[in-house]
Short mmCIF file of C-alpha atoms in Angstrom, two decimals:
data_model
loop_
_atom_site.label_atom_id
_atom_site.label_comp_id
_atom_site.label_asym_id
_atom_site.label_seq_id
_atom_site.Cartn_x
_atom_site.Cartn_y
_atom_site.Cartn_z
CA MET A 1459 73.25 103.80 179.31
CA PRO A 1460 76.00 104.32 181.86
CA GLY A 1461 79.44 103.04 180.92
CA LYS A 1462 78.63 102.87 177.21
CA ASP A 1463 80.60 104.85 174.67
CA ARG A 1464 78.11 107.04 172.82
CA ARG A 1465 80.44 108.46 170.18
CA LYS A 1466 79.01 106.23 167.47
CA GLY A 1467 75.41 106.97 168.37
CA GLY A 1468 73.63 110.21 167.68
CA GLY A 1469 72.69 112.82 170.25
CA GLY A 1470 74.30 111.46 173.41
CA ASP A 1471 74.98 113.66 176.40
CA ILE A 1472 78.74 113.00 176.40
CA LYS A 1473 80.87 115.88 175.16
CA LEU A 1474 84.10 114.94 173.45
CA THR A 1475 87.16 117.08 173.78
CA SER A 1476 90.31 116.86 171.76
CA SER A 1477 92.08 115.13 174.65
CA SER A 1478 89.42 112.43 174.86
CA THR A 1479 89.57 111.62 171.15
CA THR A 1480 93.31 111.56 170.61
CA ALA A 1481 94.04 108.17 172.10
CA THR A 1482 90.88 106.42 170.91
CA SER A 1483 90.42 107.85 167.42
CA SER A 1484 91.12 105.36 164.65
CA ARG A 1485 91.03 107.75 161.70
CA PRO A 1486 94.30 109.28 160.51
CA ARG A 1487 94.99 112.85 161.57
CA HIS A 1488 97.22 114.18 158.79
CA ARG A 1489 98.53 112.76 155.59
CA HIS A 1490 102.10 113.67 154.77
CA SER A 1491 103.41 113.66 151.26
CA ASN A 1492 106.21 111.41 150.12
CA SER A 1493 106.26 112.87 146.63
CA VAL A 1494 109.15 114.90 145.27
CA ASP A 1495 107.07 118.00 144.57
CA GLY A 1496 105.42 117.93 147.99
CA SER A 1497 101.88 117.48 146.72
CA ALA A 1498 99.78 115.30 148.96
CA TYR A 1499 97.01 114.47 146.53
CA GLY A 1500 98.62 114.99 143.13
CA GLU A 1501 96.01 116.71 141.00
CA VAL A 1502 94.48 118.63 143.89
CA MET A 1503 97.64 120.66 144.38
CA GLU A 1504 97.97 121.34 140.64
CA ALA A 1505 94.62 123.15 140.63
CA LYS A 1506 96.04 125.99 142.74
CA LYS A 1507 98.01 128.22 140.38
CA ALA A 1508 100.34 131.04 141.28
CA MET A 1509 98.76 134.48 141.18
CA PRO A 1510 100.04 136.41 138.13
CA PRO A 1511 101.88 139.70 138.81
CA ASP A 1512 99.01 141.85 137.46
CA LYS A 1513 96.53 140.17 139.82
CA LEU A 1514 99.00 140.58 142.67
CA ALA A 1515 99.24 144.30 141.88
CA GLU A 1516 95.44 144.49 141.95
CA LEU A 1517 95.37 142.61 145.25
CA TRP A 1518 97.94 145.07 146.61
CA ASN A 1519 95.29 147.80 146.36
CA LEU A 1520 92.57 145.67 147.97
CA ASP A 1521 94.51 143.80 150.65
CA PRO A 1522 98.11 145.03 150.93
CA LYS A 1523 98.87 142.83 153.94
CA ARG A 1524 97.94 139.65 152.05
CA ALA A 1525 99.78 140.78 148.90
CA LYS A 1526 102.89 141.50 150.94
CA ARG A 1527 102.68 138.05 152.53
CA ILE A 1528 102.30 136.39 149.11
CA LEU A 1529 105.29 138.30 147.77
CA ALA A 1530 107.41 137.46 150.82
CA ASN A 1531 106.41 133.81 150.47
CA ARG A 1532 107.49 133.81 146.80
CA GLN A 1533 110.84 135.32 147.71
CA SER A 1534 111.29 132.78 150.48
CA ALA A 1535 110.43 129.95 148.09
CA ALA A 1536 112.98 131.27 145.57
CA ARG A 1537 115.69 131.39 148.25
CA SER A 1538 114.78 127.88 149.36
CA LYS A 1539 114.99 126.64 145.77
CA GLU A 1540 118.46 128.19 145.40
CA ARG A 1541 119.61 126.64 148.68
CA LYS A 1542 118.34 123.26 147.56
CA ALA A 1543 120.15 123.56 144.21
CA ARG A 1544 123.43 124.48 145.95
CA TYR A 1545 122.98 121.59 148.38
CA ILE A 1546 122.39 119.14 145.53
CA LEU A 1547 125.49 120.40 143.69
CA GLU A 1548 127.54 119.99 146.85
CA LEU A 1549 126.24 116.44 147.31
CA GLU A 1550 127.08 115.62 143.69
CA ARG A 1551 130.64 116.93 144.21
CA LYS A 1552 130.91 114.86 147.36
CA VAL A 1553 129.72 111.73 145.53
CA GLN A 1554 132.31 112.33 142.80
CA THR A 1555 135.08 112.79 145.38
CA LEU A 1556 134.08 109.67 147.30
CA GLN A 1557 133.86 107.60 144.11
CA THR A 1558 137.38 108.73 143.14
CA GLU A 1559 138.65 107.92 146.63
CA ALA A 1560 136.98 104.50 146.54
CA THR A 1561 138.59 103.73 143.17
CA THR A 1562 142.01 104.80 144.47
CA LEU A 1563 141.66 102.74 147.64
CA SER A 1564 140.50 99.73 145.67
CA ALA A 1565 143.56 99.98 143.42
CA GLN A 1566 145.84 100.29 146.45
CA LEU A 1567 144.22 97.26 148.07
CA THR A 1568 144.72 95.21 144.92
CA LEU A 1569 148.37 96.29 144.80
CA PHE A 1570 148.94 95.34 148.45
CA GLN A 1571 147.25 91.97 147.93
CA VAL A 1572 149.55 91.26 144.97
CA CYS A 1573 152.58 92.22 147.06
CA LEU A 1574 151.46 89.93 149.91
CA CYS A 1575 151.04 86.99 147.56
CA ARG A 1576 154.71 87.18 146.60
CA PHE A 1577 155.85 86.46 150.15
#
């Protein structure tokens, strides 16, 4: 049938490309995680465990390129974790400084208000 959209039917002669489905597709493309640990589906991510060092050494003999990539990824993750910890400490220091400043300014404001009431 000309003019009809045959995507829902089976075996039509219309070929769909990625550009033709982007605007009309109603299903979600990607799901992004809002969780702290970054897992999108909770238990699904927990099933994938880190490869122990002995298995990594074994993999090094079988597929050195993959083993090197895994090791580099672990090192990158460790650096990222350290950066995040330093960033959090810096934010905590900043919060403490701002709280102290807010307390000081509040006390000064109260003092100025008392002085103004006398006049």
